[in-house]
Amino acid sequence: MRALIVAAFFALSACGSADAPPTPSEQAETPPASSEQVTTDPAAEEMQTRIAALAAPYNQANYEAGRRAFAQCRSCHVIQAGAPHRVGPNLHGIFGRAIGTADGFAYSQAVQDADFVWDADHLDHWLQNPQTFLPGNRMAFAGVRDETQRRDLIAYLMVEAQP
Ligand code: HEC
């Protein structure tokens, strides 16, 4: 286990997040990258470059960690343009979109009654605890407690889910 933690730390620091080593609780939730996930992948490197151009604090995010964190959402959400909704709505183009407006998705009354446009701050609060942020919504998800993991996940969505 110690060897895995060390390996994961080096994988993360290799893409510029040496200031944010994974906490033990993150380690428990997100298993270390397997060897083929290490950032020699040119597509992942390109995405890490796009992350570096985002506004702070998202420019500090780790693409690989964000991609792994999105595994928690993947069973219910797709992010590709035009892909069919799952249990949850397609999240393509989520930033700048008013809440509850993905075409053809049957939202709860709580979401239909809410009135704001998704930005990083709203998403950060939603992901921290969906039920306290918007009581009565139907997203059956406990939340992402770790602030660094939310930052990485939001940055991942900023580069992967936007048109
Ligand atoms: C168990 C399934 C499930 C999981 C896991 C899940 N969601 Fe959801 N999500 C939903 C459902 C269902 C809704 C619609 C909620 C409603 O209508 O009340 C939703 C709504 C949303 C919305 C609002 C979309 C809009 O169009 O306004 C966002 C943003 C979102 N989810 C992000 C995430 C992210 C990011 C994760 C992973 C950390 C995640 N969700 C995990 C089911 C899920």
mmCIF file with all atom_site columns, C-alpha atoms and ligand atoms in Angstrom:
data_model
loop_
_atom_site.group_PDB
_atom_site.id
_atom_site.type_symbol
_atom_site.label_atom_id
_atom_site.label_alt_id
_atom_site.label_comp_id
_atom_site.label_asym_id
_atom_site.label_entity_id
_atom_site.label_seq_id
_atom_site.pdbx_PDB_ins_code
_atom_site.Cartn_x
_atom_site.Cartn_y
_atom_site.Cartn_z
_atom_site.occupancy
_atom_site.B_iso_or_equiv
_atom_site.pdbx_formal_charge
_atom_site.auth_seq_id
_atom_site.auth_comp_id
_atom_site.auth_asym_id
_atom_site.auth_atom_id
_atom_site.pdbx_PDB_model_num
ATOM   1   C  CA  . MET A 1 1   ? 0.000   0.000  0.000   1.00 0.00 ? 1   MET A CA  1
ATOM   2   C  CA  . ARG A 1 2   ? 2.807   2.404  0.874   1.00 0.00 ? 2   ARG A CA  1
ATOM   3   C  CA  . ALA A 1 3   ? 4.372   1.818  -2.556  1.00 0.00 ? 3   ALA A CA  1
ATOM   4   C  CA  . LEU A 1 4   ? 1.025   2.628  -4.216  1.00 0.00 ? 4   LEU A CA  1
ATOM   5   C  CA  . ILE A 1 5   ? 0.680   5.882  -2.289  1.00 0.00 ? 5   ILE A CA  1
ATOM   6   C  CA  . VAL A 1 6   ? 4.194   6.919  -3.256  1.00 0.00 ? 6   VAL A CA  1
ATOM   7   C  CA  . ALA A 1 7   ? 3.528   6.001  -6.893  1.00 0.00 ? 7   ALA A CA  1
ATOM   8   C  CA  . ALA A 1 8   ? 0.293   7.986  -6.901  1.00 0.00 ? 8   ALA A CA  1
ATOM   9   C  CA  . PHE A 1 9   ? 2.049   10.977 -5.376  1.00 0.00 ? 9   PHE A CA  1
ATOM   10  C  CA  . PHE A 1 10  ? 4.659   10.986 -8.122  1.00 0.00 ? 10  PHE A CA  1
ATOM   11  C  CA  . ALA A 1 11  ? 1.996   10.584 -10.785 1.00 0.00 ? 11  ALA A CA  1
ATOM   12  C  CA  . LEU A 1 12  ? 0.263   13.671 -9.422  1.00 0.00 ? 12  LEU A CA  1
ATOM   13  C  CA  . SER A 1 13  ? 3.359   15.788 -8.940  1.00 0.00 ? 13  SER A CA  1
ATOM   14  C  CA  . ALA A 1 14  ? 4.456   14.949 -12.483 1.00 0.00 ? 14  ALA A CA  1
ATOM   15  C  CA  . CYS A 1 15  ? 1.593   17.090 -13.751 1.00 0.00 ? 15  CYS A CA  1
ATOM   16  C  CA  . GLY A 1 16  ? 2.228   20.083 -11.574 1.00 0.00 ? 16  GLY A CA  1
ATOM   17  C  CA  . SER A 1 17  ? 0.197   19.583 -8.413  1.00 0.00 ? 17  SER A CA  1
ATOM   18  C  CA  . ALA A 1 18  ? 3.058   18.943 -6.047  1.00 0.00 ? 18  ALA A CA  1
ATOM   19  C  CA  . ASP A 1 19  ? 1.458   21.515 -3.746  1.00 0.00 ? 19  ASP A CA  1
ATOM   20  C  CA  . ALA A 1 20  ? -1.600  19.320 -3.294  1.00 0.00 ? 20  ALA A CA  1
ATOM   21  C  CA  . PRO A 1 21  ? -0.633  15.745 -2.483  1.00 0.00 ? 21  PRO A CA  1
ATOM   22  C  CA  . PRO A 1 22  ? -3.617  13.450 -2.010  1.00 0.00 ? 22  PRO A CA  1
ATOM   23  C  CA  . THR A 1 23  ? -4.889  13.142 1.531   1.00 0.00 ? 23  THR A CA  1
ATOM   24  C  CA  . PRO A 1 24  ? -5.322  9.681  3.051   1.00 0.00 ? 24  PRO A CA  1
ATOM   25  C  CA  . SER A 1 25  ? -9.112  9.983  2.728   1.00 0.00 ? 25  SER A CA  1
ATOM   26  C  CA  . GLU A 1 26  ? -8.829  10.765 -0.982  1.00 0.00 ? 26  GLU A CA  1
ATOM   27  C  CA  . GLN A 1 27  ? -6.608  7.752  -1.364  1.00 0.00 ? 27  GLN A CA  1
ATOM   28  C  CA  . ALA A 1 28  ? -9.344  5.617  0.083   1.00 0.00 ? 28  ALA A CA  1
ATOM   29  C  CA  . GLU A 1 29  ? -11.974 7.023  -2.291  1.00 0.00 ? 29  GLU A CA  1
ATOM   30  C  CA  . THR A 1 30  ? -9.984  7.259  -5.501  1.00 0.00 ? 30  THR A CA  1
ATOM   31  C  CA  . PRO A 1 31  ? -7.628  4.395  -6.161  1.00 0.00 ? 31  PRO A CA  1
ATOM   32  C  CA  . PRO A 1 32  ? -4.215  5.332  -7.541  1.00 0.00 ? 32  PRO A CA  1
ATOM   33  C  CA  . ALA A 1 33  ? -3.876  5.535  -11.313 1.00 0.00 ? 33  ALA A CA  1
ATOM   34  C  CA  . SER A 1 34  ? -2.979  2.290  -12.969 1.00 0.00 ? 34  SER A CA  1
ATOM   35  C  CA  . SER A 1 35  ? 0.115   2.361  -15.135 1.00 0.00 ? 35  SER A CA  1
ATOM   36  C  CA  . GLU A 1 36  ? -1.724  3.160  -18.378 1.00 0.00 ? 36  GLU A CA  1
ATOM   37  C  CA  . GLN A 1 37  ? -3.373  6.187  -16.743 1.00 0.00 ? 37  GLN A CA  1
ATOM   38  C  CA  . VAL A 1 38  ? -0.112  7.954  -15.950 1.00 0.00 ? 38  VAL A CA  1
ATOM   39  C  CA  . THR A 1 39  ? 0.187   11.213 -17.872 1.00 0.00 ? 39  THR A CA  1
ATOM   40  C  CA  . THR A 1 40  ? 2.260   10.028 -20.801 1.00 0.00 ? 40  THR A CA  1
ATOM   41  C  CA  . ASP A 1 41  ? -1.081  10.101 -22.663 1.00 0.00 ? 41  ASP A CA  1
ATOM   42  C  CA  . PRO A 1 42  ? -0.812  13.090 -25.078 1.00 0.00 ? 42  PRO A CA  1
ATOM   43  C  CA  . ALA A 1 43  ? -4.573  13.770 -24.842 1.00 0.00 ? 43  ALA A CA  1
ATOM   44  C  CA  . ALA A 1 44  ? -4.349  14.001 -21.046 1.00 0.00 ? 44  ALA A CA  1
ATOM   45  C  CA  . GLU A 1 45  ? -1.319  16.287 -21.334 1.00 0.00 ? 45  GLU A CA  1
ATOM   46  C  CA  . GLU A 1 46  ? -3.243  18.537 -23.715 1.00 0.00 ? 46  GLU A CA  1
ATOM   47  C  CA  . MET A 1 47  ? -6.107  18.699 -21.201 1.00 0.00 ? 47  MET A CA  1
ATOM   48  C  CA  . GLN A 1 48  ? -3.685  19.497 -18.375 1.00 0.00 ? 48  GLN A CA  1
ATOM   49  C  CA  . THR A 1 49  ? -2.442  22.422 -20.505 1.00 0.00 ? 49  THR A CA  1
ATOM   50  C  CA  . ARG A 1 50  ? -6.014  23.663 -20.941 1.00 0.00 ? 50  ARG A CA  1
ATOM   51  C  CA  . ILE A 1 51  ? -6.533  23.413 -17.181 1.00 0.00 ? 51  ILE A CA  1
ATOM   52  C  CA  . ALA A 1 52  ? -3.476  25.623 -16.636 1.00 0.00 ? 52  ALA A CA  1
ATOM   53  C  CA  . ALA A 1 53  ? -5.295  28.368 -18.603 1.00 0.00 ? 53  ALA A CA  1
ATOM   54  C  CA  . LEU A 1 54  ? -8.413  28.316 -16.375 1.00 0.00 ? 54  LEU A CA  1
ATOM   55  C  CA  . ALA A 1 55  ? -9.121  30.948 -13.706 1.00 0.00 ? 55  ALA A CA  1
ATOM   56  C  CA  . ALA A 1 56  ? -7.765  30.308 -10.204 1.00 0.00 ? 56  ALA A CA  1
ATOM   57  C  CA  . PRO A 1 57  ? -8.095  28.041 -8.301  1.00 0.00 ? 57  PRO A CA  1
ATOM   58  C  CA  . TYR A 1 58  ? -9.018  25.699 -11.171 1.00 0.00 ? 58  TYR A CA  1
ATOM   59  C  CA  . ASN A 1 59  ? -5.721  26.347 -12.956 1.00 0.00 ? 59  ASN A CA  1
ATOM   60  C  CA  . GLN A 1 60  ? -4.087  24.428 -10.070 1.00 0.00 ? 60  GLN A CA  1
ATOM   61  C  CA  . ALA A 1 61  ? -6.248  21.357 -10.662 1.00 0.00 ? 61  ALA A CA  1
ATOM   62  C  CA  . ASN A 1 62  ? -5.013  17.927 -11.621 1.00 0.00 ? 62  ASN A CA  1
ATOM   63  C  CA  . TYR A 1 63  ? -6.676  16.577 -14.766 1.00 0.00 ? 63  TYR A CA  1
ATOM   64  C  CA  . GLU A 1 64  ? -6.110  12.909 -13.965 1.00 0.00 ? 64  GLU A CA  1
ATOM   65  C  CA  . ALA A 1 65  ? -7.462  13.302 -10.450 1.00 0.00 ? 65  ALA A CA  1
ATOM   66  C  CA  . GLY A 1 66  ? -10.521 15.086 -11.874 1.00 0.00 ? 66  GLY A CA  1
ATOM   67  C  CA  . ARG A 1 67  ? -11.082 12.334 -14.389 1.00 0.00 ? 67  ARG A CA  1
ATOM   68  C  CA  . ARG A 1 68  ? -10.920 9.724  -11.641 1.00 0.00 ? 68  ARG A CA  1
ATOM   69  C  CA  . ALA A 1 69  ? -13.261 11.787 -9.438  1.00 0.00 ? 69  ALA A CA  1
ATOM   70  C  CA  . PHE A 1 70  ? -15.801 11.909 -12.279 1.00 0.00 ? 70  PHE A CA  1
ATOM   71  C  CA  . ALA A 1 71  ? -16.074 8.117  -11.951 1.00 0.00 ? 71  ALA A CA  1
ATOM   72  C  CA  . GLN A 1 72  ? -18.479 8.920  -9.081  1.00 0.00 ? 72  GLN A CA  1
ATOM   73  C  CA  . CYS A 1 73  ? -20.819 10.662 -11.543 1.00 0.00 ? 73  CYS A CA  1
ATOM   74  C  CA  . ARG A 1 74  ? -20.445 8.477  -14.634 1.00 0.00 ? 74  ARG A CA  1
ATOM   75  C  CA  . SER A 1 75  ? -23.095 5.921  -13.674 1.00 0.00 ? 75  SER A CA  1
ATOM   76  C  CA  . CYS A 1 76  ? -25.715 8.698  -13.838 1.00 0.00 ? 76  CYS A CA  1
ATOM   77  C  CA  . HIS A 1 77  ? -24.267 11.410 -16.110 1.00 0.00 ? 77  HIS A CA  1
ATOM   78  C  CA  . VAL A 1 78  ? -22.748 11.631 -19.583 1.00 0.00 ? 78  VAL A CA  1
ATOM   79  C  CA  . ILE A 1 79  ? -20.855 14.731 -20.780 1.00 0.00 ? 79  ILE A CA  1
ATOM   80  C  CA  . GLN A 1 80  ? -20.658 14.180 -24.564 1.00 0.00 ? 80  GLN A CA  1
ATOM   81  C  CA  . ALA A 1 81  ? -22.739 16.535 -26.720 1.00 0.00 ? 81  ALA A CA  1
ATOM   82  C  CA  . GLY A 1 82  ? -26.002 14.896 -27.777 1.00 0.00 ? 82  GLY A CA  1
ATOM   83  C  CA  . ALA A 1 83  ? -25.503 11.694 -25.764 1.00 0.00 ? 83  ALA A CA  1
ATOM   84  C  CA  . PRO A 1 84  ? -28.713 10.400 -24.149 1.00 0.00 ? 84  PRO A CA  1
ATOM   85  C  CA  . HIS A 1 85  ? -29.530 11.249 -20.530 1.00 0.00 ? 85  HIS A CA  1
ATOM   86  C  CA  . ARG A 1 86  ? -29.050 8.521  -17.959 1.00 0.00 ? 86  ARG A CA  1
ATOM   87  C  CA  . VAL A 1 87  ? -30.493 8.594  -14.439 1.00 0.00 ? 87  VAL A CA  1
ATOM   88  C  CA  . GLY A 1 88  ? -29.247 12.189 -14.395 1.00 0.00 ? 88  GLY A CA  1
ATOM   89  C  CA  . PRO A 1 89  ? -29.181 14.764 -17.215 1.00 0.00 ? 89  PRO A CA  1
ATOM   90  C  CA  . ASN A 1 90  ? -26.404 15.054 -19.793 1.00 0.00 ? 90  ASN A CA  1
ATOM   91  C  CA  . LEU A 1 91  ? -23.923 17.594 -18.352 1.00 0.00 ? 91  LEU A CA  1
ATOM   92  C  CA  . HIS A 1 92  ? -22.529 18.815 -21.674 1.00 0.00 ? 92  HIS A CA  1
ATOM   93  C  CA  . GLY A 1 93  ? -22.225 22.608 -21.589 1.00 0.00 ? 93  GLY A CA  1
ATOM   94  C  CA  . ILE A 1 94  ? -23.241 22.767 -17.916 1.00 0.00 ? 94  ILE A CA  1
ATOM   95  C  CA  . PHE A 1 95  ? -21.331 25.999 -17.192 1.00 0.00 ? 95  PHE A CA  1
ATOM   96  C  CA  . GLY A 1 96  ? -23.427 28.953 -18.275 1.00 0.00 ? 96  GLY A CA  1
ATOM   97  C  CA  . ARG A 1 97  ? -26.593 26.848 -18.476 1.00 0.00 ? 97  ARG A CA  1
ATOM   98  C  CA  . ALA A 1 98  ? -29.586 27.635 -16.248 1.00 0.00 ? 98  ALA A CA  1
ATOM   99  C  CA  . ILE A 1 99  ? -30.334 24.875 -13.730 1.00 0.00 ? 99  ILE A CA  1
ATOM   100 C  CA  . GLY A 1 100 ? -32.844 22.298 -14.891 1.00 0.00 ? 100 GLY A CA  1
ATOM   101 C  CA  . THR A 1 101 ? -32.769 23.116 -18.603 1.00 0.00 ? 101 THR A CA  1
ATOM   102 C  CA  . ALA A 1 102 ? -31.249 20.078 -20.351 1.00 0.00 ? 102 ALA A CA  1
ATOM   103 C  CA  . ASP A 1 103 ? -33.680 19.286 -23.181 1.00 0.00 ? 103 ASP A CA  1
ATOM   104 C  CA  . GLY A 1 104 ? -35.862 16.270 -22.596 1.00 0.00 ? 104 GLY A CA  1
ATOM   105 C  CA  . PHE A 1 105 ? -34.902 15.541 -18.975 1.00 0.00 ? 105 PHE A CA  1
ATOM   106 C  CA  . ALA A 1 106 ? -37.675 15.228 -16.367 1.00 0.00 ? 106 ALA A CA  1
ATOM   107 C  CA  . TYR A 1 107 ? -36.344 17.247 -13.416 1.00 0.00 ? 107 TYR A CA  1
ATOM   108 C  CA  . SER A 1 108 ? -37.721 17.235 -9.882  1.00 0.00 ? 108 SER A CA  1
ATOM   109 C  CA  . GLN A 1 109 ? -39.961 20.106 -8.804  1.00 0.00 ? 109 GLN A CA  1
ATOM   110 C  CA  . ALA A 1 110 ? -37.142 21.396 -6.559  1.00 0.00 ? 110 ALA A CA  1
ATOM   111 C  CA  . VAL A 1 111 ? -34.819 21.771 -9.554  1.00 0.00 ? 111 VAL A CA  1
ATOM   112 C  CA  . GLN A 1 112 ? -37.571 23.221 -11.755 1.00 0.00 ? 112 GLN A CA  1
ATOM   113 C  CA  . ASP A 1 113 ? -38.277 25.854 -9.084  1.00 0.00 ? 113 ASP A CA  1
ATOM   114 C  CA  . ALA A 1 114 ? -34.600 26.785 -8.657  1.00 0.00 ? 114 ALA A CA  1
ATOM   115 C  CA  . ASP A 1 115 ? -33.369 29.772 -10.619 1.00 0.00 ? 115 ASP A CA  1
ATOM   116 C  CA  . PHE A 1 116 ? -29.672 30.285 -11.246 1.00 0.00 ? 116 PHE A CA  1
ATOM   117 C  CA  . VAL A 1 117 ? -27.038 29.731 -13.898 1.00 0.00 ? 117 VAL A CA  1
ATOM   118 C  CA  . TRP A 1 118 ? -24.416 27.040 -13.266 1.00 0.00 ? 118 TRP A CA  1
ATOM   119 C  CA  . ASP A 1 119 ? -20.943 28.388 -12.582 1.00 0.00 ? 119 ASP A CA  1
ATOM   120 C  CA  . ALA A 1 120 ? -18.031 26.936 -10.659 1.00 0.00 ? 120 ALA A CA  1
ATOM   121 C  CA  . ASP A 1 121 ? -19.247 28.313 -7.299  1.00 0.00 ? 121 ASP A CA  1
ATOM   122 C  CA  . HIS A 1 122 ? -22.748 26.891 -7.625  1.00 0.00 ? 122 HIS A CA  1
ATOM   123 C  CA  . LEU A 1 123 ? -21.356 23.544 -8.741  1.00 0.00 ? 123 LEU A CA  1
ATOM   124 C  CA  . ASP A 1 124 ? -18.892 23.514 -5.842  1.00 0.00 ? 124 ASP A CA  1
ATOM   125 C  CA  . HIS A 1 125 ? -21.736 23.991 -3.347  1.00 0.00 ? 125 HIS A CA  1
ATOM   126 C  CA  . TRP A 1 126 ? -24.019 21.491 -5.094  1.00 0.00 ? 126 TRP A CA  1
ATOM   127 C  CA  . LEU A 1 127 ? -21.286 18.860 -5.100  1.00 0.00 ? 127 LEU A CA  1
ATOM   128 C  CA  . GLN A 1 128 ? -20.355 19.480 -1.479  1.00 0.00 ? 128 GLN A CA  1
ATOM   129 C  CA  . ASN A 1 129 ? -23.829 18.361 -0.407  1.00 0.00 ? 129 ASN A CA  1
ATOM   130 C  CA  . PRO A 1 130 ? -26.587 18.246 -3.027  1.00 0.00 ? 130 PRO A CA  1
ATOM   131 C  CA  . GLN A 1 131 ? -29.385 17.819 -0.459  1.00 0.00 ? 131 GLN A CA  1
ATOM   132 C  CA  . THR A 1 132 ? -28.560 20.784 1.780   1.00 0.00 ? 132 THR A CA  1
ATOM   133 C  CA  . PHE A 1 133 ? -27.750 22.977 -1.225  1.00 0.00 ? 133 PHE A CA  1
ATOM   134 C  CA  . LEU A 1 134 ? -31.123 22.325 -2.848  1.00 0.00 ? 134 LEU A CA  1
ATOM   135 C  CA  . PRO A 1 135 ? -33.475 20.354 -0.586  1.00 0.00 ? 135 PRO A CA  1
ATOM   136 C  CA  . GLY A 1 136 ? -35.867 18.041 -2.387  1.00 0.00 ? 136 GLY A CA  1
ATOM   137 C  CA  . ASN A 1 137 ? -33.754 17.463 -5.481  1.00 0.00 ? 137 ASN A CA  1
ATOM   138 C  CA  . ARG A 1 138 ? -33.567 13.899 -6.776  1.00 0.00 ? 138 ARG A CA  1
ATOM   139 C  CA  . MET A 1 139 ? -29.820 13.455 -7.192  1.00 0.00 ? 139 MET A CA  1
ATOM   140 C  CA  . ALA A 1 140 ? -29.124 10.464 -4.944  1.00 0.00 ? 140 ALA A CA  1
ATOM   141 C  CA  . PHE A 1 141 ? -25.535 11.344 -4.172  1.00 0.00 ? 141 PHE A CA  1
ATOM   142 C  CA  . ALA A 1 142 ? -23.941 12.051 -0.774  1.00 0.00 ? 142 ALA A CA  1
ATOM   143 C  CA  . GLY A 1 143 ? -21.527 14.671 -2.081  1.00 0.00 ? 143 GLY A CA  1
ATOM   144 C  CA  . VAL A 1 144 ? -17.781 15.126 -2.522  1.00 0.00 ? 144 VAL A CA  1
ATOM   145 C  CA  . ARG A 1 145 ? -16.420 16.165 0.870   1.00 0.00 ? 145 ARG A CA  1
ATOM   146 C  CA  . ASP A 1 146 ? -12.850 16.835 -0.177  1.00 0.00 ? 146 ASP A CA  1
ATOM   147 C  CA  . GLU A 1 147 ? -12.263 20.373 -1.444  1.00 0.00 ? 147 GLU A CA  1
ATOM   148 C  CA  . THR A 1 148 ? -9.292  19.423 -3.623  1.00 0.00 ? 148 THR A CA  1
ATOM   149 C  CA  . GLN A 1 149 ? -11.256 16.618 -5.224  1.00 0.00 ? 149 GLN A CA  1
ATOM   150 C  CA  . ARG A 1 150 ? -14.115 19.032 -6.008  1.00 0.00 ? 150 ARG A CA  1
ATOM   151 C  CA  . ARG A 1 151 ? -11.637 21.493 -7.543  1.00 0.00 ? 151 ARG A CA  1
ATOM   152 C  CA  . ASP A 1 152 ? -10.138 18.760 -9.734  1.00 0.00 ? 152 ASP A CA  1
ATOM   153 C  CA  . LEU A 1 153 ? -13.568 17.469 -10.737 1.00 0.00 ? 153 LEU A CA  1
ATOM   154 C  CA  . ILE A 1 154 ? -14.905 20.939 -11.636 1.00 0.00 ? 154 ILE A CA  1
ATOM   155 C  CA  . ALA A 1 155 ? -11.779 21.706 -13.691 1.00 0.00 ? 155 ALA A CA  1
ATOM   156 C  CA  . TYR A 1 156 ? -12.205 18.355 -15.454 1.00 0.00 ? 156 TYR A CA  1
ATOM   157 C  CA  . LEU A 1 157 ? -15.774 19.326 -16.384 1.00 0.00 ? 157 LEU A CA  1
ATOM   158 C  CA  . MET A 1 158 ? -14.597 22.783 -17.517 1.00 0.00 ? 158 MET A CA  1
ATOM   159 C  CA  . VAL A 1 159 ? -12.305 21.228 -20.122 1.00 0.00 ? 159 VAL A CA  1
ATOM   160 C  CA  . GLU A 1 160 ? -14.259 18.065 -20.970 1.00 0.00 ? 160 GLU A CA  1
ATOM   161 C  CA  . ALA A 1 161 ? -17.937 19.050 -20.805 1.00 0.00 ? 161 ALA A CA  1
ATOM   162 C  CA  . GLN A 1 162 ? -17.846 22.472 -22.457 1.00 0.00 ? 162 GLN A CA  1
ATOM   163 C  CA  . PRO A 1 163 ? -18.556 23.002 -26.173 1.00 0.00 ? 163 PRO A CA  1
HETATM 164 C  C1  . HEC B 2 .   ? -27.275 8.241  -8.561  1.00 0.00 ? 1   HEC B C1  1
HETATM 165 C  C2  . HEC B 2 .   ? -27.242 9.050  -9.742  1.00 0.00 ? 1   HEC B C2  1
HETATM 166 C  C3  . HEC B 2 .   ? -26.418 10.329 -9.721  1.00 0.00 ? 1   HEC B C3  1
HETATM 167 C  C4  . HEC B 2 .   ? -25.103 10.487 -9.384  1.00 0.00 ? 1   HEC B C4  1
HETATM 168 C  C5  . HEC B 2 .   ? -24.116 9.442  -8.865  1.00 0.00 ? 1   HEC B C5  1
HETATM 169 C  C6  . HEC B 2 .   ? -24.784 11.871 -9.660  1.00 0.00 ? 1   HEC B C6  1
HETATM 170 N  N1  . HEC B 2 .   ? -25.886 12.517 -10.128 1.00 0.00 ? 1   HEC B N1  1
HETATM 171 FE FE1 . HEC B 2 .   ? -25.995 14.466 -10.677 1.00 0.00 ? 1   HEC B FE1 1
HETATM 172 N  N2  . HEC B 2 .   ? -27.992 14.302 -10.989 1.00 0.00 ? 1   HEC B N2  1
HETATM 173 C  C7  . HEC B 2 .   ? -28.714 13.133 -10.858 1.00 0.00 ? 1   HEC B C7  1
HETATM 174 C  C8  . HEC B 2 .   ? -30.119 13.409 -11.057 1.00 0.00 ? 1   HEC B C8  1
HETATM 175 C  C9  . HEC B 2 .   ? -31.276 12.397 -11.002 1.00 0.00 ? 1   HEC B C9  1
HETATM 176 C  C10 . HEC B 2 .   ? -30.213 14.795 -11.299 1.00 0.00 ? 1   HEC B C10 1
HETATM 177 C  C11 . HEC B 2 .   ? -31.505 15.609 -11.502 1.00 0.00 ? 1   HEC B C11 1
HETATM 178 C  C12 . HEC B 2 .   ? -31.942 16.037 -10.103 1.00 0.00 ? 1   HEC B C12 1
HETATM 179 C  C13 . HEC B 2 .   ? -33.350 16.574 -10.003 1.00 0.00 ? 1   HEC B C13 1
HETATM 180 O  O1  . HEC B 2 .   ? -34.044 16.746 -11.028 1.00 0.00 ? 1   HEC B O1  1
HETATM 181 O  O2  . HEC B 2 .   ? -33.743 16.827 -8.853  1.00 0.00 ? 1   HEC B O2  1
HETATM 182 C  C14 . HEC B 2 .   ? -28.848 15.320 -11.259 1.00 0.00 ? 1   HEC B C14 1
HETATM 183 C  C15 . HEC B 2 .   ? -28.525 16.642 -11.494 1.00 0.00 ? 1   HEC B C15 1
HETATM 184 C  C16 . HEC B 2 .   ? -27.238 17.133 -11.571 1.00 0.00 ? 1   HEC B C16 1
HETATM 185 C  C17 . HEC B 2 .   ? -26.881 18.477 -11.950 1.00 0.00 ? 1   HEC B C17 1
HETATM 186 C  C18 . HEC B 2 .   ? -27.848 19.591 -12.382 1.00 0.00 ? 1   HEC B C18 1
HETATM 187 C  C19 . HEC B 2 .   ? -27.978 19.499 -13.892 1.00 0.00 ? 1   HEC B C19 1
HETATM 188 C  C20 . HEC B 2 .   ? -28.861 20.542 -14.570 1.00 0.00 ? 1   HEC B C20 1
HETATM 189 O  O3  . HEC B 2 .   ? -29.169 20.314 -15.751 1.00 0.00 ? 1   HEC B O3  1
HETATM 190 O  O4  . HEC B 2 .   ? -29.213 21.548 -13.959 1.00 0.00 ? 1   HEC B O4  1
HETATM 191 C  C21 . HEC B 2 .   ? -25.512 18.550 -11.904 1.00 0.00 ? 1   HEC B C21 1
HETATM 192 C  C22 . HEC B 2 .   ? -24.669 19.764 -12.225 1.00 0.00 ? 1   HEC B C22 1
HETATM 193 C  C23 . HEC B 2 .   ? -25.025 17.263 -11.485 1.00 0.00 ? 1   HEC B C23 1
HETATM 194 N  N3  . HEC B 2 .   ? -26.097 16.431 -11.290 1.00 0.00 ? 1   HEC B N3  1
HETATM 195 C  C24 . HEC B 2 .   ? -23.689 16.933 -11.345 1.00 0.00 ? 1   HEC B C24 1
HETATM 196 C  C25 . HEC B 2 .   ? -23.228 15.712 -10.848 1.00 0.00 ? 1   HEC B C25 1
HETATM 197 C  C26 . HEC B 2 .   ? -21.832 15.395 -10.654 1.00 0.00 ? 1   HEC B C26 1
HETATM 198 C  C27 . HEC B 2 .   ? -20.662 16.295 -11.039 1.00 0.00 ? 1   HEC B C27 1
HETATM 199 C  C28 . HEC B 2 .   ? -21.790 14.157 -10.082 1.00 0.00 ? 1   HEC B C28 1
HETATM 200 C  C29 . HEC B 2 .   ? -20.579 13.385 -9.592  1.00 0.00 ? 1   HEC B C29 1
HETATM 201 C  C30 . HEC B 2 .   ? -19.839 13.972 -8.519  1.00 0.00 ? 1   HEC B C30 1
HETATM 202 C  C31 . HEC B 2 .   ? -23.156 13.673 -9.979  1.00 0.00 ? 1   HEC B C31 1
HETATM 203 N  N4  . HEC B 2 .   ? -23.999 14.643 -10.459 1.00 0.00 ? 1   HEC B N4  1
HETATM 204 C  C32 . HEC B 2 .   ? -23.541 12.416 -9.485  1.00 0.00 ? 1   HEC B C32 1
HETATM 205 C  C33 . HEC B 2 .   ? -28.209 11.877 -10.595 1.00 0.00 ? 1   HEC B C33 1
HETATM 206 C  C34 . HEC B 2 .   ? -26.907 11.612 -10.171 1.00 0.00 ? 1   HEC B C34 1
#
